[in-house]
Short mmCIF file of C-alpha atoms in Angstrom, two decimals:
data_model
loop_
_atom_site.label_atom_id
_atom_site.label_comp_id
_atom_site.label_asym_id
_atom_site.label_seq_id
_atom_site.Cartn_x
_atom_site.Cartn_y
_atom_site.Cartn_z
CA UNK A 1330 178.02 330.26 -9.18
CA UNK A 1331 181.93 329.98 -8.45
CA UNK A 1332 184.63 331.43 -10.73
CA UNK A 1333 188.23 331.23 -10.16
CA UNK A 1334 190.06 334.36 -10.61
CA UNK A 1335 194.24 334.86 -11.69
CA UNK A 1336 195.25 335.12 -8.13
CA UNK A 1337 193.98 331.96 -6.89
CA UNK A 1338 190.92 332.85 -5.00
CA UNK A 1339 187.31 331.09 -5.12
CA UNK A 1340 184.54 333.60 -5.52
CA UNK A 1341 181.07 332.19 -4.92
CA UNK A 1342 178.47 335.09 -6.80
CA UNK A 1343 175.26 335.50 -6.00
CA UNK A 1344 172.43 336.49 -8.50
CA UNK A 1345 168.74 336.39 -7.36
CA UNK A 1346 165.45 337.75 -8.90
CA UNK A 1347 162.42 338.48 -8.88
CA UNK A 1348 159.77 338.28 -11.82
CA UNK A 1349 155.71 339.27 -11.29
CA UNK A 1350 153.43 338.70 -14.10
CA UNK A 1351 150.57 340.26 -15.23
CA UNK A 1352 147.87 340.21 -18.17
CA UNK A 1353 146.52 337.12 -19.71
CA UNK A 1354 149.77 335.61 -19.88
CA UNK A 1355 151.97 337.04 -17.67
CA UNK A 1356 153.06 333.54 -16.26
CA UNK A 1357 154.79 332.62 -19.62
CA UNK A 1358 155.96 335.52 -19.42
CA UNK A 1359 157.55 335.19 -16.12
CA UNK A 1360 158.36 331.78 -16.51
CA UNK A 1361 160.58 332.52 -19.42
CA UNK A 1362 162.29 335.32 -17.44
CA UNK A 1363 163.44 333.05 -14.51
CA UNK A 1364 164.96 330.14 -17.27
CA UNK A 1365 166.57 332.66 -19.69
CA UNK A 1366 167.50 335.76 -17.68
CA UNK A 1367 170.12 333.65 -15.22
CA UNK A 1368 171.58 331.73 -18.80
CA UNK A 1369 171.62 334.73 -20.57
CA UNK A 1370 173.48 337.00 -17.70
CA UNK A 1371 176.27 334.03 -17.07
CA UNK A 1372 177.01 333.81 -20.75
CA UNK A 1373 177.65 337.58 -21.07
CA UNK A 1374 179.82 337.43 -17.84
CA UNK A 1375 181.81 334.03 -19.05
CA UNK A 1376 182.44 336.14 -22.47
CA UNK A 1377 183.92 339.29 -20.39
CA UNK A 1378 186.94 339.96 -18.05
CA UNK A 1379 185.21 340.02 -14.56
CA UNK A 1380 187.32 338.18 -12.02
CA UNK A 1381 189.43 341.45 -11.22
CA UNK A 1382 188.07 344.97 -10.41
CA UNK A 1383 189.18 347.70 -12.97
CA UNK A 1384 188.56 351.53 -12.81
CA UNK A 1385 185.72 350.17 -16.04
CA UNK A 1386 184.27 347.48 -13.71
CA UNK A 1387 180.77 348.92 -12.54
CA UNK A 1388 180.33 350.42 -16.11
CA UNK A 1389 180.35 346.92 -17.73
CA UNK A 1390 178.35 344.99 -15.08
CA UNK A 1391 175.65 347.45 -15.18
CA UNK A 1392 176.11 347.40 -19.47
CA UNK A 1393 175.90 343.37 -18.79
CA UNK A 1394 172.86 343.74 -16.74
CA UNK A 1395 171.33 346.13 -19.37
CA UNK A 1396 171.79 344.04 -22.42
CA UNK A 1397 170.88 340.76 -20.50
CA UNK A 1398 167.41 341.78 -20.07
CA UNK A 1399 166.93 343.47 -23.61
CA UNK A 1400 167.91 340.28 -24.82
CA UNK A 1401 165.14 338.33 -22.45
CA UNK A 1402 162.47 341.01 -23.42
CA UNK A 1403 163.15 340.65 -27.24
CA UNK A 1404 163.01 336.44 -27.05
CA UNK A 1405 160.28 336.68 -25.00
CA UNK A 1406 157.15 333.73 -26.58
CA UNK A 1407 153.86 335.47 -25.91
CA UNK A 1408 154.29 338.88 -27.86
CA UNK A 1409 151.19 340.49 -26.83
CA UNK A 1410 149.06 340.48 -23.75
CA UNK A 1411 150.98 339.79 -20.64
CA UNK A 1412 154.37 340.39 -18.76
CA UNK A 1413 156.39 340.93 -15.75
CA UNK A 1414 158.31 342.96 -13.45
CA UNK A 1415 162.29 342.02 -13.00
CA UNK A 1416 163.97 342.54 -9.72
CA UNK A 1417 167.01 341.37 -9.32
CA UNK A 1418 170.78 341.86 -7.03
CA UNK A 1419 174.21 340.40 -7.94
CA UNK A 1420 177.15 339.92 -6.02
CA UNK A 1421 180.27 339.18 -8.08
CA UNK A 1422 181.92 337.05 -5.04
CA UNK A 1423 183.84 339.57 -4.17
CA UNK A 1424 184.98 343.29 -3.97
CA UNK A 1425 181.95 345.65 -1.97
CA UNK A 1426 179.48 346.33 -4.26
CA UNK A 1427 175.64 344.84 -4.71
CA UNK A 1428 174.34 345.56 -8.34
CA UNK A 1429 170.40 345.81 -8.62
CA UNK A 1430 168.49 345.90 -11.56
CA UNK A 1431 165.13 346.55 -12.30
CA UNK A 1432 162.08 347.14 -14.65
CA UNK A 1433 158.50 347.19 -12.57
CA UNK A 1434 157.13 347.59 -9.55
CA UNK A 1435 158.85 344.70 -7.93
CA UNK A 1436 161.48 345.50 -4.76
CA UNK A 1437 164.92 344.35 -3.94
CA UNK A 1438 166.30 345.41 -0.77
CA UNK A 1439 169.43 345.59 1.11
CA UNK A 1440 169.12 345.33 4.94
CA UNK A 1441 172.07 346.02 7.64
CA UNK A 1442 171.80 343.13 10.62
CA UNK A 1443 172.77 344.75 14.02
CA UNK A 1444 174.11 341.13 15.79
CA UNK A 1445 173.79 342.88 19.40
CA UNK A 1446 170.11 344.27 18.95
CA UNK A 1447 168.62 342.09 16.62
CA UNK A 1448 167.47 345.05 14.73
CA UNK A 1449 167.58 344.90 10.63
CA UNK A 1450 167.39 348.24 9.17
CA UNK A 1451 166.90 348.87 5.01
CA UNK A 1452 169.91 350.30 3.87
CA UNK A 1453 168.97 350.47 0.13
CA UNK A 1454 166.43 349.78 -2.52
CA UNK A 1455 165.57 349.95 -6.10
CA UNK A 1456 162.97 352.08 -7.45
CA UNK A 1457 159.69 351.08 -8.57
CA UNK A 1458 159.39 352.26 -12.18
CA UNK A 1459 155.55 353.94 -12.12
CA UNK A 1460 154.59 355.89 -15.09
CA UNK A 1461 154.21 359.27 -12.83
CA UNK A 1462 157.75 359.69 -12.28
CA UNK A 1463 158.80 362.52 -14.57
CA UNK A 1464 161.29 360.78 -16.57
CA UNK A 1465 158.47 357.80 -17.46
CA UNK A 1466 156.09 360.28 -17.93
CA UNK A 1467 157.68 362.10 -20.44
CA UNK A 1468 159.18 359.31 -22.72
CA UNK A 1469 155.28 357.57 -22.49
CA UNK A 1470 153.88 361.35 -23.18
CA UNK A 1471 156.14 361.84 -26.12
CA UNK A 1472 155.80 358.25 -27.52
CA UNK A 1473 152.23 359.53 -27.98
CA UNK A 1474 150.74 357.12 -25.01
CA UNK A 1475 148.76 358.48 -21.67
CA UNK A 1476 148.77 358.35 -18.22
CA UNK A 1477 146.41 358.62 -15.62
CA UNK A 1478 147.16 359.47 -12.00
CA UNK A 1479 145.11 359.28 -9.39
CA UNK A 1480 144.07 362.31 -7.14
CA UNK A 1481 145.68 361.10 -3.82
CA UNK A 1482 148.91 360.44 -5.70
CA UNK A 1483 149.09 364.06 -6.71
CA UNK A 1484 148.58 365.36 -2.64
CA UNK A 1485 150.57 362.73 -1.41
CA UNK A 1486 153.44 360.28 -2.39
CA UNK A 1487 152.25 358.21 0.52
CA UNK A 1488 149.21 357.30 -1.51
CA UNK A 1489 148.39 353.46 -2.10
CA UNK A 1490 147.18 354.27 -5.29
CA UNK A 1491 149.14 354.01 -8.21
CA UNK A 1492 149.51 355.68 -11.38
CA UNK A 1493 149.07 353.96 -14.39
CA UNK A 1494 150.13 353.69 -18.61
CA UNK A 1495 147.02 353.16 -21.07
CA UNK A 1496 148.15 350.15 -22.93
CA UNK A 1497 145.98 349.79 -26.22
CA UNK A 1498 145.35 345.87 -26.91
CA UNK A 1499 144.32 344.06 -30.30
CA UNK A 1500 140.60 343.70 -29.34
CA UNK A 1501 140.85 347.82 -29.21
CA UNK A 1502 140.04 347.72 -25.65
CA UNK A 1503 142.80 349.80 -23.42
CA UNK A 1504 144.58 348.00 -20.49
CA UNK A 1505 146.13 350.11 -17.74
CA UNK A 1506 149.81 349.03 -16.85
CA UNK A 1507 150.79 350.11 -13.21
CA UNK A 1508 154.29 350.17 -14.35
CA UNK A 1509 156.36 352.05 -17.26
CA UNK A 1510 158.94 349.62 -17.90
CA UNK A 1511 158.61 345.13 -17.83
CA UNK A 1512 160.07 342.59 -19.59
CA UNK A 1513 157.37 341.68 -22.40
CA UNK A 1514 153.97 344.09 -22.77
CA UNK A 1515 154.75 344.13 -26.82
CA UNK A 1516 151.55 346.21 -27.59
CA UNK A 1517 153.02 348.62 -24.98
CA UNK A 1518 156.33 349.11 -26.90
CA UNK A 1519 154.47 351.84 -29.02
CA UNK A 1520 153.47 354.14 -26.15
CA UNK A 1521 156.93 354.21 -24.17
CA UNK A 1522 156.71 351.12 -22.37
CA UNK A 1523 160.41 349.77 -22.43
CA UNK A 1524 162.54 346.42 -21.15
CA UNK A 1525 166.08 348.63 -19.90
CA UNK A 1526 166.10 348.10 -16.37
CA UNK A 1527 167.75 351.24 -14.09
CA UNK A 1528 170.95 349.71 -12.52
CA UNK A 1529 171.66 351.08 -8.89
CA UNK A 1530 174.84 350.26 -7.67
CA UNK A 1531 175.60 349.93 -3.57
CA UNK A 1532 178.82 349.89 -1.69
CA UNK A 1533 178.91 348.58 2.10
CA UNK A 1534 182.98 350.28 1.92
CA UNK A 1535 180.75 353.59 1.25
CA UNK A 1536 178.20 352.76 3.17
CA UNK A 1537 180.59 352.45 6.44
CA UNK A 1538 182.14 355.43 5.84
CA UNK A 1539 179.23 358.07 5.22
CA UNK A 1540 177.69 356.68 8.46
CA UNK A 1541 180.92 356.69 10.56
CA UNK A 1542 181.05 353.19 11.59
CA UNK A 1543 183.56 352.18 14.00
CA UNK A 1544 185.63 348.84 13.74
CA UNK A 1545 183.23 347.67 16.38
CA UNK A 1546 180.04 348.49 14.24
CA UNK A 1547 181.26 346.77 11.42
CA UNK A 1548 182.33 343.67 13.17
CA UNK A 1549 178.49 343.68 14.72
CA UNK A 1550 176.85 344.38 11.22
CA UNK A 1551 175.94 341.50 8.72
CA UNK A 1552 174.13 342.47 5.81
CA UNK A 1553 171.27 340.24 3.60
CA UNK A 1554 169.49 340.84 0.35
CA UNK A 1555 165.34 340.53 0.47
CA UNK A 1556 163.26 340.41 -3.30
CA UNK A 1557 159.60 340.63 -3.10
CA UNK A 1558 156.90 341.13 -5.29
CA UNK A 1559 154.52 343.95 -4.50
CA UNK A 1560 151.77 341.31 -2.94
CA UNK A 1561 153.49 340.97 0.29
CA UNK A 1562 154.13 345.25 1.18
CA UNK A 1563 150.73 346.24 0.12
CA UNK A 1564 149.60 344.39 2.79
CA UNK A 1565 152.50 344.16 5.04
CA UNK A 1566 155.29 347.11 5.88
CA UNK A 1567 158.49 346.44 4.92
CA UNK A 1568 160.33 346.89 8.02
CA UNK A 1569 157.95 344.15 9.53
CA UNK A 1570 159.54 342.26 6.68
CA UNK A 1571 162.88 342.36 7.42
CA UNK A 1572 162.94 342.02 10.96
CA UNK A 1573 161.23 338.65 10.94
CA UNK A 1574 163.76 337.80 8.27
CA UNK A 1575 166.97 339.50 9.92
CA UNK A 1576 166.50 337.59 13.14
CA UNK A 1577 165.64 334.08 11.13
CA UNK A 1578 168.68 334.50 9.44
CA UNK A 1579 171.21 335.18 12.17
CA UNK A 1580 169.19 333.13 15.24
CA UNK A 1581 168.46 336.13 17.23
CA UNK A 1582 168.70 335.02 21.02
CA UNK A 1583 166.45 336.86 23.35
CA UNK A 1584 167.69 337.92 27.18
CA UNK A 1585 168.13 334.37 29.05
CA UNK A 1586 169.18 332.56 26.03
CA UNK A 1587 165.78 331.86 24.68
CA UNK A 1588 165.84 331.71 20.82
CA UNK A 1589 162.33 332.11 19.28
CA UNK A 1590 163.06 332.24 15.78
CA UNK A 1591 162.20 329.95 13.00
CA UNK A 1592 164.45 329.27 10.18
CA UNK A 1593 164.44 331.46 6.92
CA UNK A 1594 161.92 329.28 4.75
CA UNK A 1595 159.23 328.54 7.24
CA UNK A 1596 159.69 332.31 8.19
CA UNK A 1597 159.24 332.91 4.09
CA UNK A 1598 156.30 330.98 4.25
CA UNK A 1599 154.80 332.47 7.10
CA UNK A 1600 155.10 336.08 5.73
CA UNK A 1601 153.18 334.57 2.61
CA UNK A 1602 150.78 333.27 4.56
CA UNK A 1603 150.13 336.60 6.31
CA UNK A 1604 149.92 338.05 3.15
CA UNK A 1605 147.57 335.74 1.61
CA UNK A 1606 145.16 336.30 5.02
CA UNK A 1607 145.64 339.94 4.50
CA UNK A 1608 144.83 339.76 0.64
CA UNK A 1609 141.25 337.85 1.48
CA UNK A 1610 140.41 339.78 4.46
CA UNK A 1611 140.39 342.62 2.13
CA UNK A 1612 138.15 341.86 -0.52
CA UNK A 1613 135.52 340.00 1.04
CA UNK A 1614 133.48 337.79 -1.29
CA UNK A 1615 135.98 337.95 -4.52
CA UNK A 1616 138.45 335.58 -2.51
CA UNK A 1617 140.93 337.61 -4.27
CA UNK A 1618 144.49 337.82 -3.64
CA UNK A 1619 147.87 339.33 -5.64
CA UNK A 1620 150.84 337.52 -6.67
CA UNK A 1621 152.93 337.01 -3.98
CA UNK A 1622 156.70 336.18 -3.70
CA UNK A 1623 159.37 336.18 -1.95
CA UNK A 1624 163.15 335.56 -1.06
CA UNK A 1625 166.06 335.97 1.29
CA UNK A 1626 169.81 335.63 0.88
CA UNK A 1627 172.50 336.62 3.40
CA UNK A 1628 175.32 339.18 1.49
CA UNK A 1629 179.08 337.69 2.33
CA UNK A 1630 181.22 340.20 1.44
CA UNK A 1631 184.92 339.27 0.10
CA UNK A 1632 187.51 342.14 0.35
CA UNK A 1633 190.81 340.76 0.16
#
């Protein structure tokens, strides 16, 4: 998306997402999500003043981003069994800041590119909303619902189990929701489940300067934006991740002038692909394998 703003200048924004179902119908669920989040975010931004930074700026994208995907989760068609996670990062097109959004268990990072190295290095994330966390907990708790947590998630965070929200269903059986807040779930909406995402906002200007960076350093750095759906780390770390993207993106030349990188969507494809091998290797005989997604976009920051 482009915008012009008073002063002349072109801004090209950048909005990406990332939207997991889950439950019978999940996919319409989804699908609605990635046709009517987008529309519904641009209209609130075309209604607003957002082509120059004011001291209310952040405040209003992050109310923007909050009352986009209420809207989403309160048009959304199936109203009952199924829904998704949203992950998503905006770049106005200019200014310093990233603005991520999320409800689920879906992840949207920001990486740091070292050009000399080749080395990409996560320099922030949103956090997965899991019905543990004490804030979840106690709004589900209070709302009357229940959660169960598993015994390895109470020694260790590390755990690759995952807490979960009993979700009752019209056939009075109980589903269990590994996340405390989606767009859709409408039986959930009675035991604490909500649709307002947590907006984390991240500044490369801060960034820099809490980590000292020279003129040098920040000449060498480019920065990129990954979204992925939980299918591709639980099988695959993270930092593997991004440095198969990092180098795709930027052509990473080894010593002698060899490049042996692929470009972004074949490497896309072959991290899905790994995935997808991983998935089946673990459940032998069920040929079973989680959703799996996921994107890349480099971060072009504007400052002047």
């Amino acid at each position: 998306t482009t915008a012009t703003s008073k002063k002349g200048y072109t801004h090209r924004a950048l909005l990406m997402g990332i939207f997991d179902g889950h439950g019978g119908s999940g996919h319409n669920v989804a699908h609605h999500v990635a046709l009517e989040l987008p529309r519904v975010f641009a209209t609130k931004m075309q209604q607003g003043n957002f082509l120059t930074i004011d001291a209310q700026f952040d405040d209003k994208i992050a109310q923007v981003l909050k009352q986009t995907f209420l809207v989403v989760d309160g048009n959304e068609p199936v109203k009952g069994e199924g829904g998704c996670t949203a992950s998503t990062a905006f770049y106005p097109g200019f200014g310093t800041k990233v603005y991520l959004a999320n409800v689920g268990d879906s992840t949207t990072l920001i990486v740091r590119y070292n050009k000399s190295t080749g080395k990409s290095t996560i320099v922030h994330q949103n956090r997965k909303d899991k019905p543990h966390l004490d804030d979840e907990r106690q709004r589900i708790e209070k709302a009357g619902g229940q959660v169960y947590i598993p015994t390895s998630l109470l020694i260790s965070d590390e755990s690759k189990e995952t807490s979960r929200v009993y979700i009752p269903s019209a056939n009075g059986m109980q589903l269990a929701l590994a996340m405390s807040r989606s767009i859709g779930d409408f039986d959930g909406k009675v035991v604490g489940l909500i649709s307002e995402p947590i907006v984390s906002i991240w500044d490369v200007q801060q960034y820099q300067r809490e980590h000292q960076f020279s003129q040098g350093l920040s000449q060498d750095s480019e920065w990129f934006v990954v979204i992925a759906s939980d299918g591709i780390y639980d099988v695959i770390p993270e930092e593997e991740v991004v440095d198969r993207l990092g180098k795709s993106l930027y052509h990473f030349t080894m010593e002698g002038g060899v490049t042996k990188t692929t470009n972004p969507l074949v490497t896309c494809e072959q991290l899905i692909r790994k995935a997808s091998r991983a998935w089946l290797k673990q459940t032998p005989g069920m040929k079973y394998r989680d959703d799996i997604t996921l994107g890349v976009s480099k971060l072009n920051f504007v400052t002047r």
